[in-house]
Amino acid sequence: MHVLSDANGLPLVVGVSAANVHDSEGLKPMVAGIQTQHDPHRGRHFKPKRLHADKAYDIPHLRKWLWGKHIGVRIARKGIESSERLGRRRWVIERTISWLSGYRRLSPRYERHPRNYLAFLGLAAALCCYKRLRKLTM
């Protein structure tokens, strides 16, 4: 399960890959899946400013690719930085994954086909966004 969320933990993009695929392989499709928002009053596009990730994503070509997209990178470097400092921000995505895993159909993977699992994952992400919206408006 791959999840890309905003700073508040709302899931923006979800994806599924095989268990034998490294996590870093899912980064490019997830970032490419974010659609930039256009503000008609200011006449410009908004895109992500910063990406926080753990040491699994510390690969030079991924850093260059993100810099090419003008996205700031906050990835702990292997052997240099402690992952404890980045843990201050990373708990948000851990909480989001916990929200998604709370749905019965997702926690143990019952689905044999990845497209079915992805559909349930997308439905769970939509429900998480709906619950947050409902909490904010009431």
Short mmCIF file of N, CA and C in Angstrom, two decimals:
data_model
loop_
_atom_site.label_atom_id
_atom_site.label_comp_id
_atom_site.label_asym_id
_atom_site.label_seq_id
_atom_site.Cartn_x
_atom_site.Cartn_y
_atom_site.Cartn_z
N MET A 1 0.85 -1.17 0.00
CA MET A 1 0.00 0.00 0.00
C MET A 1 0.90 1.23 0.00
N HIS A 2 0.65 2.14 -0.94
CA HIS A 2 1.37 3.41 -1.00
C HIS A 2 0.35 4.53 -0.78
N VAL A 3 0.68 5.47 0.08
CA VAL A 3 -0.22 6.58 0.38
C VAL A 3 0.58 7.87 0.37
N LEU A 4 0.03 8.87 -0.29
CA LEU A 4 0.60 10.22 -0.28
C LEU A 4 -0.45 11.12 0.35
N SER A 5 -0.08 11.83 1.42
CA SER A 5 -1.07 12.65 2.13
C SER A 5 -0.58 14.09 2.22
N ASP A 6 -1.51 14.95 2.63
CA ASP A 6 -1.13 16.33 2.86
C ASP A 6 -0.59 16.47 4.28
N ALA A 7 -0.33 17.69 4.71
CA ALA A 7 0.28 17.91 6.02
C ALA A 7 -0.66 17.55 7.17
N ASN A 8 -1.97 17.50 6.91
CA ASN A 8 -2.93 17.15 7.94
C ASN A 8 -3.24 15.66 7.98
N GLY A 9 -2.73 14.91 7.03
CA GLY A 9 -2.95 13.47 7.03
C GLY A 9 -4.07 13.01 6.12
N LEU A 10 -4.66 13.90 5.35
CA LEU A 10 -5.70 13.47 4.43
C LEU A 10 -5.06 12.76 3.24
N PRO A 11 -5.52 11.57 2.91
CA PRO A 11 -4.92 10.84 1.79
C PRO A 11 -5.25 11.51 0.47
N LEU A 12 -4.23 11.88 -0.30
CA LEU A 12 -4.42 12.52 -1.59
C LEU A 12 -4.36 11.51 -2.73
N VAL A 13 -3.39 10.62 -2.66
CA VAL A 13 -3.20 9.61 -3.69
C VAL A 13 -2.91 8.29 -3.01
N VAL A 14 -3.54 7.23 -3.48
CA VAL A 14 -3.28 5.89 -2.96
C VAL A 14 -2.88 4.98 -4.11
N GLY A 15 -2.07 3.99 -3.79
CA GLY A 15 -1.63 3.05 -4.80
C GLY A 15 -1.29 1.71 -4.18
N VAL A 16 -1.16 0.72 -5.05
CA VAL A 16 -0.87 -0.64 -4.62
C VAL A 16 0.26 -1.17 -5.49
N SER A 17 1.18 -1.88 -4.88
CA SER A 17 2.22 -2.57 -5.63
C SER A 17 2.43 -3.95 -5.02
N ALA A 18 3.18 -4.77 -5.71
CA ALA A 18 3.45 -6.12 -5.23
C ALA A 18 4.33 -6.06 -3.98
N ALA A 19 4.33 -7.12 -3.23
CA ALA A 19 5.11 -7.15 -1.99
C ALA A 19 6.61 -7.19 -2.25
N ASN A 20 7.03 -7.69 -3.41
CA ASN A 20 8.46 -7.80 -3.69
C ASN A 20 9.00 -6.58 -4.44
N VAL A 21 8.26 -5.48 -4.49
CA VAL A 21 8.71 -4.25 -5.13
C VAL A 21 9.14 -3.28 -4.04
N HIS A 22 10.29 -2.64 -4.24
CA HIS A 22 10.80 -1.69 -3.25
C HIS A 22 9.88 -0.48 -3.18
N ASP A 23 9.78 0.10 -1.98
CA ASP A 23 8.89 1.25 -1.77
C ASP A 23 9.24 2.43 -2.67
N SER A 24 10.51 2.61 -2.97
CA SER A 24 10.93 3.76 -3.76
C SER A 24 10.39 3.70 -5.19
N GLU A 25 10.01 2.52 -5.67
CA GLU A 25 9.46 2.40 -7.01
C GLU A 25 8.08 3.04 -7.11
N GLY A 26 7.40 3.17 -6.01
CA GLY A 26 6.06 3.75 -6.02
C GLY A 26 6.03 5.25 -5.86
N LEU A 27 7.18 5.88 -5.65
CA LEU A 27 7.20 7.32 -5.40
C LEU A 27 6.84 8.13 -6.63
N LYS A 28 7.44 7.83 -7.77
CA LYS A 28 7.18 8.62 -8.98
C LYS A 28 5.71 8.57 -9.41
N PRO A 29 5.08 7.40 -9.46
CA PRO A 29 3.65 7.42 -9.83
C PRO A 29 2.78 8.17 -8.82
N MET A 30 3.15 8.13 -7.55
CA MET A 30 2.35 8.82 -6.55
C MET A 30 2.46 10.34 -6.72
N VAL A 31 3.67 10.84 -6.91
CA VAL A 31 3.87 12.29 -7.08
C VAL A 31 3.27 12.74 -8.41
N ALA A 32 3.40 11.92 -9.44
CA ALA A 32 2.81 12.27 -10.73
C ALA A 32 1.29 12.25 -10.68
N GLY A 33 0.72 11.52 -9.73
CA GLY A 33 -0.73 11.44 -9.60
C GLY A 33 -1.36 12.66 -8.96
N ILE A 34 -0.56 13.52 -8.37
CA ILE A 34 -1.10 14.74 -7.76
C ILE A 34 -1.35 15.74 -8.87
N GLN A 35 -2.57 16.21 -8.95
CA GLN A 35 -2.90 17.23 -9.94
C GLN A 35 -2.72 18.59 -9.30
N THR A 36 -2.06 19.47 -10.01
CA THR A 36 -1.87 20.81 -9.47
C THR A 36 -3.19 21.57 -9.54
N GLN A 37 -3.41 22.41 -8.58
CA GLN A 37 -4.63 23.21 -8.54
C GLN A 37 -4.34 24.57 -9.14
N HIS A 38 -5.27 25.07 -9.92
CA HIS A 38 -5.11 26.37 -10.55
C HIS A 38 -5.97 27.38 -9.80
N ASP A 39 -5.36 28.48 -9.40
CA ASP A 39 -6.08 29.56 -8.74
C ASP A 39 -6.41 30.62 -9.79
N PRO A 40 -7.70 30.75 -10.18
CA PRO A 40 -8.03 31.70 -11.25
C PRO A 40 -7.80 33.16 -10.87
N HIS A 41 -7.85 33.48 -9.56
CA HIS A 41 -7.67 34.86 -9.15
C HIS A 41 -6.20 35.29 -9.23
N ARG A 42 -5.30 34.39 -8.89
CA ARG A 42 -3.87 34.73 -8.92
C ARG A 42 -3.21 34.27 -10.22
N GLY A 43 -3.87 33.38 -10.95
CA GLY A 43 -3.34 32.94 -12.24
C GLY A 43 -2.12 32.06 -12.12
N ARG A 44 -2.06 31.21 -11.12
CA ARG A 44 -0.91 30.33 -11.00
C ARG A 44 -1.35 28.97 -10.47
N HIS A 45 -0.46 28.03 -10.59
CA HIS A 45 -0.72 26.66 -10.16
C HIS A 45 -0.08 26.43 -8.80
N PHE A 46 -0.74 25.63 -7.98
CA PHE A 46 -0.19 25.22 -6.70
C PHE A 46 0.23 23.77 -6.80
N LYS A 47 1.40 23.47 -6.33
CA LYS A 47 1.87 22.10 -6.30
C LYS A 47 2.56 21.86 -4.97
N PRO A 48 2.88 20.61 -4.65
CA PRO A 48 3.51 20.34 -3.35
C PRO A 48 4.83 21.10 -3.21
N LYS A 49 5.07 21.60 -2.01
CA LYS A 49 6.31 22.33 -1.76
C LYS A 49 7.39 21.43 -1.19
N ARG A 50 6.99 20.46 -0.37
CA ARG A 50 7.96 19.66 0.34
C ARG A 50 7.46 18.23 0.46
N LEU A 51 8.39 17.30 0.40
CA LEU A 51 8.07 15.89 0.56
C LEU A 51 8.90 15.33 1.70
N HIS A 52 8.22 14.76 2.69
CA HIS A 52 8.88 14.12 3.82
C HIS A 52 8.79 12.61 3.61
N ALA A 53 9.93 11.93 3.74
CA ALA A 53 9.94 10.49 3.56
C ALA A 53 11.03 9.87 4.43
N ASP A 54 10.98 8.55 4.57
CA ASP A 54 11.98 7.88 5.39
C ASP A 54 13.18 7.47 4.54
N LYS A 55 14.11 6.76 5.16
CA LYS A 55 15.38 6.44 4.51
C LYS A 55 15.25 5.51 3.32
N ALA A 56 14.13 4.83 3.18
CA ALA A 56 13.95 3.93 2.04
C ALA A 56 13.93 4.71 0.72
N TYR A 57 13.60 5.98 0.78
CA TYR A 57 13.50 6.81 -0.42
C TYR A 57 14.78 7.62 -0.68
N ASP A 58 15.84 7.34 0.06
CA ASP A 58 17.11 8.06 -0.12
C ASP A 58 17.88 7.46 -1.29
N ILE A 59 17.45 7.81 -2.48
CA ILE A 59 18.09 7.34 -3.71
C ILE A 59 18.39 8.58 -4.54
N PRO A 60 19.63 8.73 -5.02
CA PRO A 60 20.01 9.98 -5.71
C PRO A 60 19.14 10.33 -6.91
N HIS A 61 18.75 9.35 -7.71
CA HIS A 61 17.95 9.72 -8.89
C HIS A 61 16.54 10.18 -8.50
N LEU A 62 16.01 9.72 -7.37
CA LEU A 62 14.72 10.21 -6.89
C LEU A 62 14.82 11.64 -6.39
N ARG A 63 15.94 11.93 -5.68
CA ARG A 63 16.15 13.31 -5.22
C ARG A 63 16.24 14.26 -6.41
N LYS A 64 17.00 13.88 -7.45
CA LYS A 64 17.14 14.73 -8.63
C LYS A 64 15.81 14.91 -9.34
N TRP A 65 15.03 13.84 -9.41
CA TRP A 65 13.73 13.92 -10.07
C TRP A 65 12.80 14.87 -9.33
N LEU A 66 12.80 14.80 -8.00
CA LEU A 66 11.96 15.70 -7.21
C LEU A 66 12.44 17.15 -7.30
N TRP A 67 13.76 17.36 -7.31
CA TRP A 67 14.28 18.71 -7.47
C TRP A 67 13.89 19.27 -8.84
N GLY A 68 13.89 18.40 -9.86
CA GLY A 68 13.47 18.82 -11.19
C GLY A 68 12.01 19.25 -11.23
N LYS A 69 11.20 18.69 -10.36
CA LYS A 69 9.79 19.06 -10.25
C LYS A 69 9.60 20.24 -9.29
N HIS A 70 10.67 20.79 -8.76
CA HIS A 70 10.66 21.91 -7.80
C HIS A 70 9.92 21.54 -6.52
N ILE A 71 10.18 20.33 -6.03
CA ILE A 71 9.63 19.87 -4.77
C ILE A 71 10.78 19.70 -3.79
N GLY A 72 10.69 20.35 -2.67
CA GLY A 72 11.72 20.25 -1.64
C GLY A 72 11.74 18.84 -1.06
N VAL A 73 12.93 18.37 -0.73
CA VAL A 73 13.09 17.00 -0.26
C VAL A 73 13.54 17.00 1.19
N ARG A 74 12.81 16.31 2.04
CA ARG A 74 13.19 16.09 3.43
C ARG A 74 13.24 14.59 3.67
N ILE A 75 14.32 13.99 3.20
CA ILE A 75 14.51 12.55 3.34
C ILE A 75 15.78 12.34 4.16
N ALA A 76 15.69 11.52 5.18
CA ALA A 76 16.86 11.22 6.00
C ALA A 76 17.89 10.48 5.14
N ARG A 77 19.13 10.91 5.19
CA ARG A 77 20.17 10.27 4.40
C ARG A 77 20.71 9.07 5.15
N LYS A 78 20.91 8.00 4.43
CA LYS A 78 21.38 6.75 5.03
C LYS A 78 22.78 6.94 5.59
N GLY A 79 22.96 6.55 6.83
CA GLY A 79 24.27 6.59 7.47
C GLY A 79 24.69 7.96 7.95
N ILE A 80 23.94 9.02 7.66
CA ILE A 80 24.33 10.37 8.04
C ILE A 80 23.36 10.95 9.06
N GLU A 81 22.08 10.98 8.72
CA GLU A 81 21.09 11.60 9.58
C GLU A 81 20.31 10.55 10.36
N SER A 82 19.89 10.94 11.52
CA SER A 82 19.03 10.10 12.32
C SER A 82 17.59 10.27 11.85
N SER A 83 16.86 9.19 11.84
CA SER A 83 15.46 9.28 11.40
C SER A 83 14.56 9.84 12.50
N GLU A 84 15.11 10.08 13.68
CA GLU A 84 14.31 10.61 14.78
C GLU A 84 13.85 12.04 14.52
N ARG A 85 14.69 12.85 13.90
CA ARG A 85 14.31 14.23 13.61
C ARG A 85 13.17 14.29 12.61
N LEU A 86 13.20 13.43 11.61
CA LEU A 86 12.14 13.43 10.62
C LEU A 86 10.87 12.77 11.16
N GLY A 87 10.97 12.06 12.27
CA GLY A 87 9.81 11.41 12.86
C GLY A 87 8.77 12.40 13.35
N ARG A 88 9.20 13.65 13.56
CA ARG A 88 8.25 14.67 13.99
C ARG A 88 7.18 14.92 12.94
N ARG A 89 7.52 14.74 11.69
CA ARG A 89 6.58 14.95 10.59
C ARG A 89 6.00 13.63 10.07
N ARG A 90 6.74 12.56 10.22
CA ARG A 90 6.35 11.29 9.63
C ARG A 90 5.18 10.64 10.34
N TRP A 91 4.88 11.02 11.57
CA TRP A 91 3.77 10.42 12.29
C TRP A 91 2.45 10.70 11.59
N VAL A 92 2.40 11.75 10.79
CA VAL A 92 1.16 12.10 10.09
C VAL A 92 0.79 11.00 9.10
N ILE A 93 1.76 10.54 8.33
CA ILE A 93 1.46 9.49 7.35
C ILE A 93 1.22 8.15 8.05
N GLU A 94 1.89 7.93 9.17
CA GLU A 94 1.64 6.70 9.93
C GLU A 94 0.20 6.70 10.46
N ARG A 95 -0.29 7.85 10.89
CA ARG A 95 -1.67 7.95 11.35
C ARG A 95 -2.64 7.72 10.19
N THR A 96 -2.32 8.24 9.01
CA THR A 96 -3.17 8.05 7.84
C THR A 96 -3.25 6.57 7.47
N ILE A 97 -2.12 5.89 7.49
CA ILE A 97 -2.12 4.46 7.18
C ILE A 97 -2.90 3.70 8.24
N SER A 98 -2.84 4.15 9.48
CA SER A 98 -3.62 3.52 10.54
C SER A 98 -5.12 3.72 10.29
N TRP A 99 -5.52 4.92 9.85
CA TRP A 99 -6.92 5.16 9.52
C TRP A 99 -7.38 4.21 8.43
N LEU A 100 -6.55 4.07 7.39
CA LEU A 100 -6.93 3.21 6.28
C LEU A 100 -6.95 1.74 6.68
N SER A 101 -6.04 1.35 7.54
CA SER A 101 -5.99 -0.05 7.98
C SER A 101 -7.13 -0.39 8.93
N GLY A 102 -7.81 0.62 9.46
CA GLY A 102 -8.93 0.38 10.35
C GLY A 102 -10.15 -0.19 9.65
N TYR A 103 -10.18 -0.10 8.34
CA TYR A 103 -11.30 -0.68 7.59
C TYR A 103 -11.06 -2.17 7.42
N ARG A 104 -12.07 -2.94 7.73
CA ARG A 104 -11.94 -4.38 7.85
C ARG A 104 -11.43 -5.04 6.57
N ARG A 105 -11.82 -4.53 5.45
CA ARG A 105 -11.46 -5.16 4.18
C ARG A 105 -9.99 -4.93 3.82
N LEU A 106 -9.35 -3.96 4.43
CA LEU A 106 -7.98 -3.60 4.05
C LEU A 106 -6.91 -4.17 4.96
N SER A 107 -7.23 -4.40 6.22
CA SER A 107 -6.20 -4.78 7.17
C SER A 107 -5.55 -6.12 6.81
N PRO A 108 -6.26 -7.24 6.82
CA PRO A 108 -5.68 -8.39 6.12
C PRO A 108 -6.17 -8.29 4.68
N ARG A 109 -5.30 -8.53 3.76
CA ARG A 109 -5.68 -8.36 2.35
C ARG A 109 -6.46 -9.58 1.88
N TYR A 110 -7.77 -9.41 1.79
CA TYR A 110 -8.63 -10.49 1.33
C TYR A 110 -8.68 -10.59 -0.20
N GLU A 111 -8.46 -9.48 -0.86
CA GLU A 111 -8.63 -9.44 -2.31
C GLU A 111 -7.47 -10.09 -3.04
N ARG A 112 -7.79 -10.90 -4.00
CA ARG A 112 -6.76 -11.57 -4.79
C ARG A 112 -6.23 -10.65 -5.90
N HIS A 113 -7.10 -9.88 -6.51
CA HIS A 113 -6.70 -9.01 -7.62
C HIS A 113 -6.37 -7.61 -7.09
N PRO A 114 -5.26 -7.04 -7.55
CA PRO A 114 -4.86 -5.72 -7.04
C PRO A 114 -5.86 -4.62 -7.39
N ARG A 115 -6.56 -4.74 -8.52
CA ARG A 115 -7.52 -3.69 -8.88
C ARG A 115 -8.67 -3.62 -7.88
N ASN A 116 -9.08 -4.78 -7.34
CA ASN A 116 -10.14 -4.78 -6.34
C ASN A 116 -9.66 -4.16 -5.03
N TYR A 117 -8.43 -4.51 -4.63
CA TYR A 117 -7.86 -3.95 -3.41
C TYR A 117 -7.70 -2.44 -3.55
N LEU A 118 -7.25 -1.99 -4.73
CA LEU A 118 -7.09 -0.56 -4.98
C LEU A 118 -8.43 0.16 -4.91
N ALA A 119 -9.49 -0.49 -5.39
CA ALA A 119 -10.82 0.12 -5.32
C ALA A 119 -11.26 0.30 -3.87
N PHE A 120 -11.05 -0.73 -3.04
CA PHE A 120 -11.41 -0.61 -1.63
C PHE A 120 -10.53 0.42 -0.92
N LEU A 121 -9.27 0.49 -1.31
CA LEU A 121 -8.36 1.48 -0.73
C LEU A 121 -8.80 2.89 -1.09
N GLY A 122 -9.19 3.11 -2.33
CA GLY A 122 -9.69 4.42 -2.74
C GLY A 122 -10.98 4.79 -2.02
N LEU A 123 -11.85 3.81 -1.82
CA LEU A 123 -13.09 4.04 -1.09
C LEU A 123 -12.80 4.42 0.37
N ALA A 124 -11.85 3.72 0.97
CA ALA A 124 -11.47 4.04 2.36
C ALA A 124 -10.87 5.44 2.45
N ALA A 125 -10.06 5.84 1.46
CA ALA A 125 -9.48 7.18 1.45
C ALA A 125 -10.57 8.24 1.32
N ALA A 126 -11.56 7.97 0.47
CA ALA A 126 -12.67 8.91 0.32
C ALA A 126 -13.47 9.02 1.61
N LEU A 127 -13.66 7.91 2.30
CA LEU A 127 -14.38 7.95 3.58
C LEU A 127 -13.60 8.73 4.63
N CYS A 128 -12.28 8.59 4.64
CA CYS A 128 -11.46 9.36 5.59
C CYS A 128 -11.60 10.86 5.32
N CYS A 129 -11.58 11.25 4.05
CA CYS A 129 -11.74 12.66 3.70
C CYS A 129 -13.14 13.16 4.07
N TYR A 130 -14.15 12.32 3.83
CA TYR A 130 -15.52 12.70 4.18
C TYR A 130 -15.67 12.89 5.69
N LYS A 131 -15.10 11.98 6.47
CA LYS A 131 -15.20 12.10 7.93
C LYS A 131 -14.52 13.38 8.42
N ARG A 132 -13.38 13.72 7.85
CA ARG A 132 -12.69 14.95 8.25
C ARG A 132 -13.49 16.17 7.87
N LEU A 133 -14.08 16.17 6.66
CA LEU A 133 -14.90 17.28 6.22
C LEU A 133 -16.12 17.44 7.11
N ARG A 134 -16.73 16.36 7.46
CA ARG A 134 -17.92 16.40 8.31
C ARG A 134 -17.58 16.94 9.70
N LYS A 135 -16.42 16.52 10.20
CA LYS A 135 -15.99 17.01 11.52
C LYS A 135 -15.71 18.52 11.50
N LEU A 136 -15.18 19.02 10.39
CA LEU A 136 -14.85 20.45 10.29
C LEU A 136 -16.09 21.31 10.10
N THR A 137 -17.11 20.77 9.45
CA THR A 137 -18.29 21.60 9.15
C THR A 137 -19.33 21.56 10.26
N MET A 138 -19.22 20.63 11.20
CA MET A 138 -20.22 20.56 12.27
C MET A 138 -19.75 21.25 13.51
#
